[in-house]
Short mmCIF file of C-alpha atoms and ligand atoms in Angstrom, two decimals:
data_model
loop_
_atom_site.label_atom_id
_atom_site.label_comp_id
_atom_site.label_asym_id
_atom_site.label_seq_id
_atom_site.Cartn_x
_atom_site.Cartn_y
_atom_site.Cartn_z
CA MET A 1 97.87 85.67 105.73
CA PRO A 2 96.22 84.75 102.62
CA ARG A 3 98.46 84.86 98.84
CA LEU A 4 97.73 85.55 96.35
CA ALA A 5 100.01 85.27 92.32
CA ILE A 6 99.03 87.47 89.57
CA ARG A 7 99.42 87.31 85.68
CA THR A 8 97.16 89.04 83.70
CA ALA A 9 96.55 89.31 80.18
CA ALA A 10 97.86 92.55 79.81
CA HIS A 11 101.27 91.24 81.00
CA LEU A 12 101.37 87.51 78.62
CA ALA A 13 99.84 89.63 75.79
CA ALA A 14 102.77 92.43 75.69
CA CYS A 15 104.57 88.99 76.30
CA LEU A 16 104.61 88.41 72.96
CA LEU A 17 104.47 90.26 69.33
CA VAL A 18 103.79 88.87 66.14
CA LEU A 19 105.92 89.37 63.66
CA GLY A 20 105.63 88.52 59.61
CA GLY A 21 102.27 86.09 60.92
CA VAL A 22 105.69 84.14 63.80
CA ALA A 23 104.90 84.96 66.85
CA HIS A 24 108.57 86.21 68.76
CA ALA A 25 109.25 86.47 73.07
CA GLN A 26 109.81 89.76 73.73
CA THR A 27 111.37 90.45 77.42
CA PRO A 28 108.04 89.84 79.66
CA HIS A 29 106.29 93.14 80.18
CA SER A 30 104.42 94.22 83.82
CA GLY A 31 101.11 95.79 81.52
CA ASN A 32 98.90 98.19 83.63
CA PRO A 33 97.60 98.07 85.27
CA ILE A 34 99.76 96.05 86.80
CA LEU A 35 97.53 95.03 89.66
CA PRO A 36 93.35 93.90 89.91
CA GLY A 37 91.26 95.34 91.29
CA TRP A 38 90.44 99.24 92.24
CA TYR A 39 93.78 100.65 94.61
CA ALA A 40 94.66 103.54 94.35
CA ASP A 41 97.76 106.05 96.24
CA PRO A 42 100.29 103.68 95.48
CA GLU A 43 103.55 103.77 97.55
CA ALA A 44 106.48 100.79 95.87
CA HIS A 45 108.82 100.00 97.83
CA VAL A 46 112.23 97.41 97.15
CA PHE A 47 112.34 95.35 100.36
CA ASP A 48 113.74 92.14 101.48
CA GLY A 49 114.21 91.35 97.73
CA GLN A 50 111.23 91.84 95.82
CA TYR A 51 109.38 94.71 94.81
CA TRP A 52 106.26 95.90 96.96
CA ILE A 53 103.08 97.64 96.60
CA TYR A 54 100.55 99.65 98.98
CA PRO A 55 98.00 100.71 97.90
CA THR A 56 94.60 101.80 99.10
CA TYR A 57 91.70 99.72 98.52
CA SER A 58 89.69 102.18 96.72
CA ALA A 59 85.90 102.05 97.32
CA PRO A 60 83.52 103.71 99.82
CA TYR A 61 85.09 105.36 102.45
CA ASN A 62 83.33 102.81 104.71
CA GLU A 63 84.03 99.70 103.13
CA GLN A 64 88.04 101.06 103.18
CA THR A 65 88.60 98.76 106.61
CA PHE A 66 91.95 97.19 105.34
CA MET A 67 95.37 97.08 102.87
CA ASP A 68 95.98 94.61 100.27
CA VAL A 69 100.10 94.55 99.72
CA PHE A 70 101.90 93.00 96.75
CA SER A 71 104.70 91.91 96.18
CA SER A 72 106.45 90.53 92.93
CA PRO A 73 110.53 89.01 92.10
CA ASP A 74 110.37 91.78 89.02
CA LEU A 75 108.42 94.20 88.73
CA VAL A 76 105.57 91.17 86.06
CA THR A 77 104.38 88.45 88.70
CA TRP A 78 102.29 89.78 92.22
CA THR A 79 101.47 88.14 94.24
CA LYS A 80 98.19 89.25 96.59
CA HIS A 81 98.48 89.39 100.67
CA SER A 82 95.38 90.27 101.74
CA HIS A 83 94.25 92.88 104.60
CA ALA A 84 97.91 92.88 105.90
CA LEU A 85 96.28 96.44 107.72
CA ASP A 86 92.73 95.67 108.94
CA THR A 87 91.37 97.97 111.52
CA ALA A 88 91.19 94.55 113.78
CA ASN A 89 94.26 95.02 114.29
CA VAL A 90 94.06 99.60 114.40
CA LYS A 91 91.51 99.47 117.39
CA TRP A 92 91.36 103.67 116.89
CA ALA A 93 90.96 103.07 112.78
CA HIS A 94 87.49 102.34 111.39
CA ARG A 95 86.68 103.54 107.51
CA ALA A 96 88.74 105.39 105.03
CA VAL A 97 91.68 103.39 105.17
CA TRP A 98 94.07 105.31 102.89
CA ALA A 99 97.21 105.70 100.88
CA PRO A 100 99.90 104.35 102.79
CA SER A 101 103.86 105.25 103.69
CA VAL A 102 106.17 102.02 104.24
CA ILE A 103 109.23 102.04 105.62
CA GLU A 104 112.27 100.07 107.04
CA LYS A 105 113.91 100.78 111.10
CA ASP A 106 116.19 98.24 112.94
CA GLY A 107 113.98 95.20 111.42
CA TRP A 108 110.02 96.63 112.12
CA TYR A 109 108.03 97.85 108.72
CA TYR A 110 106.19 100.97 109.66
CA ILE A 111 103.57 101.07 107.56
CA PHE A 112 101.77 104.99 108.18
CA PHE A 113 98.16 105.37 107.19
CA GLY A 114 94.65 107.98 107.63
CA ALA A 115 92.24 106.26 108.85
CA ASN A 116 88.39 107.40 109.42
CA ASP A 117 88.82 110.57 107.05
CA ILE A 118 88.70 113.61 109.71
CA GLN A 119 86.56 116.65 108.84
CA ASN A 120 88.06 118.99 113.09
CA ASP A 121 89.89 118.48 115.77
CA THR A 122 86.59 116.94 117.55
CA GLN A 123 87.11 113.51 115.82
CA ALA A 124 88.12 110.50 116.09
CA GLY A 125 91.64 109.02 113.53
CA GLY A 126 94.07 110.89 111.30
CA ILE A 127 97.63 109.30 111.17
CA GLY A 128 98.92 106.10 113.44
CA ILE A 129 101.86 103.83 112.45
CA ALA A 130 101.19 100.51 112.59
CA ARG A 131 103.95 97.66 112.41
CA SER A 132 105.13 94.55 111.43
CA ARG A 133 107.55 91.98 110.94
CA ASN A 134 107.20 91.33 107.37
CA PRO A 135 107.22 93.80 104.81
CA GLY A 136 103.85 92.00 104.07
CA GLY A 137 102.39 91.77 107.22
CA PRO A 138 100.17 91.03 109.08
CA PHE A 139 100.75 94.80 111.02
CA VAL A 140 99.82 95.18 114.18
CA ASP A 141 98.84 99.01 115.52
CA TYR A 142 102.54 100.75 116.78
CA LEU A 143 100.83 103.64 119.38
CA GLY A 144 97.85 103.07 120.17
CA LYS A 145 96.08 106.14 119.45
CA PRO A 146 97.11 108.13 115.66
CA LEU A 147 100.70 110.17 115.82
CA ILE A 148 98.30 113.31 113.58
CA ASP A 149 95.04 114.17 115.30
CA LYS A 150 95.34 117.45 114.70
CA PHE A 151 94.59 119.42 111.78
CA HIS A 152 97.29 121.71 111.65
CA ASN A 153 98.05 124.82 109.94
CA GLY A 154 94.66 124.66 107.78
CA ALA A 155 96.19 120.40 106.40
CA GLN A 156 93.64 117.18 106.61
CA PRO A 157 96.27 114.63 108.64
CA ILE A 158 96.28 112.17 105.60
CA ASP A 159 98.63 110.63 103.23
CA PRO A 160 102.13 110.85 105.13
CA TYR A 161 104.86 110.26 102.73
CA VAL A 162 107.85 108.55 105.60
CA PHE A 163 111.10 109.53 103.94
CA LYS A 164 115.86 109.07 105.52
CA ASP A 165 116.76 111.85 105.55
CA TYR A 166 120.54 112.41 103.66
CA ASP A 167 121.49 112.47 107.56
CA GLY A 168 119.25 109.65 108.70
CA ALA A 169 116.80 111.94 110.34
CA TYR A 170 112.80 110.42 109.72
CA TYR A 171 110.43 113.01 108.34
CA ILE A 172 106.92 112.80 107.70
CA THR A 173 105.30 115.70 105.52
CA TYR A 174 101.64 115.17 104.85
CA GLY A 175 98.59 116.98 104.54
CA GLY A 176 95.05 116.49 102.49
CA TRP A 177 93.30 120.15 101.76
CA LYS A 178 95.55 121.60 100.34
CA HIS A 179 98.10 122.26 102.30
CA CYS A 180 101.58 120.23 102.82
CA ASN A 181 103.40 120.12 106.31
CA ILE A 182 106.34 118.41 107.11
CA ALA A 183 108.18 117.24 110.76
CA LYS A 184 110.92 115.69 112.52
CA LEU A 185 110.03 111.90 113.19
CA LYS A 186 111.58 110.77 116.61
CA ASP A 187 113.62 107.93 116.35
CA ASP A 188 111.95 105.79 117.16
CA PHE A 189 108.82 107.33 115.00
CA THR A 190 106.92 107.90 119.56
CA GLY A 191 106.12 111.61 117.76
CA PHE A 192 107.98 114.94 116.84
CA VAL A 193 111.18 116.64 117.35
CA PRO A 194 111.19 120.10 116.42
CA PHE A 195 112.66 122.52 114.32
CA ALA A 196 115.22 124.88 115.60
CA ASP A 197 112.29 127.26 115.87
CA GLY A 198 110.47 125.77 118.44
CA THR A 199 108.20 125.24 115.63
CA THR A 200 107.23 121.15 115.29
CA PHE A 201 104.13 120.94 112.18
CA LYS A 202 106.36 123.50 108.59
CA GLU A 203 103.55 124.57 105.96
CA ILE A 204 105.74 123.44 103.17
CA THR A 205 103.04 123.52 100.66
CA PRO A 206 104.01 124.70 97.49
CA ASP A 207 101.24 127.03 94.46
CA GLY A 208 98.71 123.71 92.86
CA TYR A 209 99.33 120.83 96.18
CA VAL A 210 96.26 119.41 96.35
CA GLU A 211 97.82 116.00 98.77
CA GLY A 212 99.66 113.42 97.73
CA SER A 213 103.62 114.63 99.13
CA PHE A 214 106.19 112.38 98.62
CA MET A 215 110.22 113.42 98.86
CA LEU A 216 112.69 111.93 96.43
CA LEU A 217 115.85 112.28 98.00
CA LYS A 218 119.01 111.82 94.72
CA ASP A 219 121.81 113.45 93.92
CA HIS A 220 121.62 115.08 96.88
CA LYS A 221 118.76 117.49 95.86
CA TYR A 222 115.08 116.99 97.06
CA TYR A 223 112.70 116.02 93.93
CA PHE A 224 109.30 117.54 96.33
CA MET A 225 106.17 115.72 94.10
CA TRP A 226 102.37 116.02 94.75
CA SER A 227 99.06 115.61 93.63
CA GLU A 228 96.81 118.31 92.86
CA GLY A 229 93.84 118.54 90.91
CA GLY A 230 90.37 116.79 91.89
CA TRP A 231 90.76 112.97 92.41
CA GLY A 232 87.87 112.16 91.37
CA GLY A 233 88.22 113.98 88.07
CA PRO A 234 89.39 113.54 84.88
CA ASN A 235 92.47 116.97 85.16
CA TYR A 236 94.34 114.67 88.53
CA ALA A 237 98.12 115.36 87.61
CA VAL A 238 101.85 115.07 89.48
CA ALA A 239 103.52 118.29 89.90
CA TYR A 240 106.87 118.63 91.58
CA ALA A 241 109.75 121.22 93.02
CA ILE A 242 112.95 120.66 93.44
CA GLY A 243 114.67 122.02 96.88
CA THR A 244 117.64 122.31 98.60
CA SER A 245 116.96 120.59 102.11
CA PRO A 246 113.40 118.59 104.08
CA ILE A 247 112.17 121.91 104.12
CA GLY A 248 112.44 123.43 101.03
CA PRO A 249 112.34 126.73 100.16
CA PHE A 250 110.28 124.34 96.82
CA LYS A 251 109.12 126.28 94.09
CA ARG A 252 106.43 124.40 91.80
CA ILE A 253 109.26 123.23 88.25
CA GLY A 254 105.24 122.17 86.56
CA LYS A 255 103.13 118.31 86.26
CA ILE A 256 105.57 115.10 85.17
CA LEU A 257 102.19 113.45 84.79
CA GLN A 258 98.80 114.42 84.15
CA GLN A 259 95.78 112.20 81.64
CA ASP A 260 95.76 110.58 78.19
CA SER A 261 92.49 110.89 76.46
CA THR A 262 94.57 108.08 74.45
CA VAL A 263 95.01 106.23 77.32
CA ALA A 264 93.41 106.77 80.83
CA THR A 265 91.89 110.08 83.28
CA GLY A 266 92.65 110.85 86.62
CA ALA A 267 96.41 110.03 86.41
CA GLY A 268 98.11 110.86 89.87
CA HIS A 269 98.22 109.56 93.80
CA HIS A 270 102.59 108.31 92.79
CA SER A 271 105.45 106.80 94.59
CA VAL A 272 108.92 106.75 93.21
CA LEU A 273 110.51 103.79 93.07
CA TYR A 274 114.54 102.67 92.22
CA SER A 275 115.52 98.96 91.60
CA PRO A 276 119.36 98.48 91.92
CA ALA A 277 119.07 95.39 89.71
CA SER A 278 118.61 97.58 86.34
CA HIS A 279 119.31 101.22 88.32
CA LYS A 280 115.99 102.97 86.30
CA TYR A 281 113.21 105.04 87.51
CA TYR A 282 109.46 104.06 87.39
CA ILE A 283 106.45 106.35 88.87
CA VAL A 284 103.92 103.77 89.70
CA TYR A 285 100.65 105.78 89.88
CA HIS A 286 97.20 105.09 89.91
CA ARG A 287 94.17 106.00 87.07
CA ARG A 288 90.74 105.76 85.75
CA PRO A 289 90.05 103.47 82.27
CA LEU A 290 88.86 105.11 79.68
CA GLY A 291 84.83 104.47 80.71
CA GLU A 292 84.76 104.59 83.44
CA HIS A 293 83.87 107.64 85.43
CA ASP A 294 82.85 106.41 89.30
CA PRO A 295 85.58 108.68 91.30
CA ASN A 296 86.40 104.59 92.90
CA HIS A 297 87.55 103.04 89.52
CA ARG A 298 91.70 103.54 90.12
CA VAL A 299 93.72 100.85 88.80
CA VAL A 300 97.97 101.18 89.80
CA SER A 301 99.65 101.78 86.97
CA ILE A 302 103.46 101.73 86.31
CA ASP A 303 105.99 103.40 84.58
CA GLU A 304 109.61 104.15 83.15
CA LEU A 305 110.66 107.61 85.02
CA HIS A 306 113.41 109.79 82.96
CA PHE A 307 114.91 113.30 83.88
CA ASP A 308 117.36 115.21 81.60
CA THR A 309 120.77 116.41 81.31
CA ASN A 310 120.29 118.90 83.87
CA GLY A 311 118.54 116.42 86.70
CA LEU A 312 114.83 118.07 84.99
CA ILE A 313 111.94 115.35 85.22
CA GLU A 314 110.56 114.58 81.26
CA PRO A 315 106.70 114.40 81.52
CA VAL A 316 105.96 111.28 82.47
CA LYS A 317 103.90 109.10 78.41
CA ILE A 318 101.12 106.89 80.17
CA THR A 319 101.29 103.68 78.90
CA PHE A 320 99.34 98.95 78.34
CA GLU A 321 102.77 98.18 78.37
CA GLY A 322 103.78 99.21 81.24
CA VAL A 323 107.74 98.53 82.07
CA ALA A 324 109.94 95.13 81.73
CA ALA A 325 110.31 92.83 83.07
CA ASP A 326 113.18 94.19 86.28
CA PRO A 327 114.06 91.18 88.23
CA LEU A 328 115.77 91.83 91.60
CA ARG A 329 117.14 87.83 91.57
CA GLY A 330 117.21 88.21 95.31
CA GLY A 331 119.21 89.45 98.76
CA SER A 332 118.77 93.40 96.86
CA LYS A 333 118.79 95.99 99.36
O1 FUB B 401 92.34 107.25 98.01
C1 FUB B 401 92.07 108.30 98.69
C2 FUB B 401 92.13 109.65 98.65
O2 FUB B 401 92.55 110.07 97.72
C3 FUB B 401 93.82 110.28 99.55
O3 FUB B 401 93.97 109.66 100.22
C4 FUB B 401 93.62 110.85 97.82
O4 FUB B 401 95.40 111.15 97.90
C5 FUB B 401 92.57 111.11 97.16
O5 FUB B 401 93.85 110.34 96.14
#
């Protein structure tokens, strides 16, 4: 798997602060964007003593036939793992490979992703799974077919998010076209366990929801987060709700991430990263640089996420500086 270590100009600029004509070394910062090139829908993790980012390759749909993955020891220097997922390894997927979600289980890394941008139940595609022994791939198709290949409750099968509940059960939330479903996964991810009422796909769509769901489990609560607005325009944003169970009910609290006319537009489709080294929370998201209008000109950025004393999320200040180096010092899983 080809690898390329990356340090952008923004990183270097953020390392020096000139005071009274003297350059003082500062804690290195990530700078924003953190990844070079057009990428979107980033999901961030700590696996095997490294930070990892799994983004969509942001390009015309027919060119989205692969996913690159990025790893870092400190959030500042990133290594690219090219084509960690490639449709060459997934027979049923041929375009629009989107918005991955990755989970480790029993020594395997499972990547859930949308493919083909299906518009109805007769088209082939939907949400599938590939897996690898390595968080940087190569990932190979797990089921030989999509896991979800139909519309349920009006939700386009895209934008999966997979998580392990406090009790050890695995769930998937997903959905485009303004509908969000949750389903309980079988332990081996080959299908679903119906809920007590007999349903498999339960709709949990909150007000304003468009796509890009994410569930943060923190302090015995469920922070359900999603993107709203149109991803191709400036008003894309992230909002959230707090629930007491994975299936809600979820009532919208408010927006936490949106454009800033002095920094970038279209800030959305995020994930939340917890550092076991610093115990900080970060929001990893995409945005569109000022002056860019092509919908696919999206870049991956990172900023700190703060909670107030009541456990509510404070609105995020999007920055050019990004975040200070947060070395994992190896071995943090
Ligand atoms: O990147 C492709 C699509 O754009 C994602 O699936 C949506 O969430 C939006 O970010």
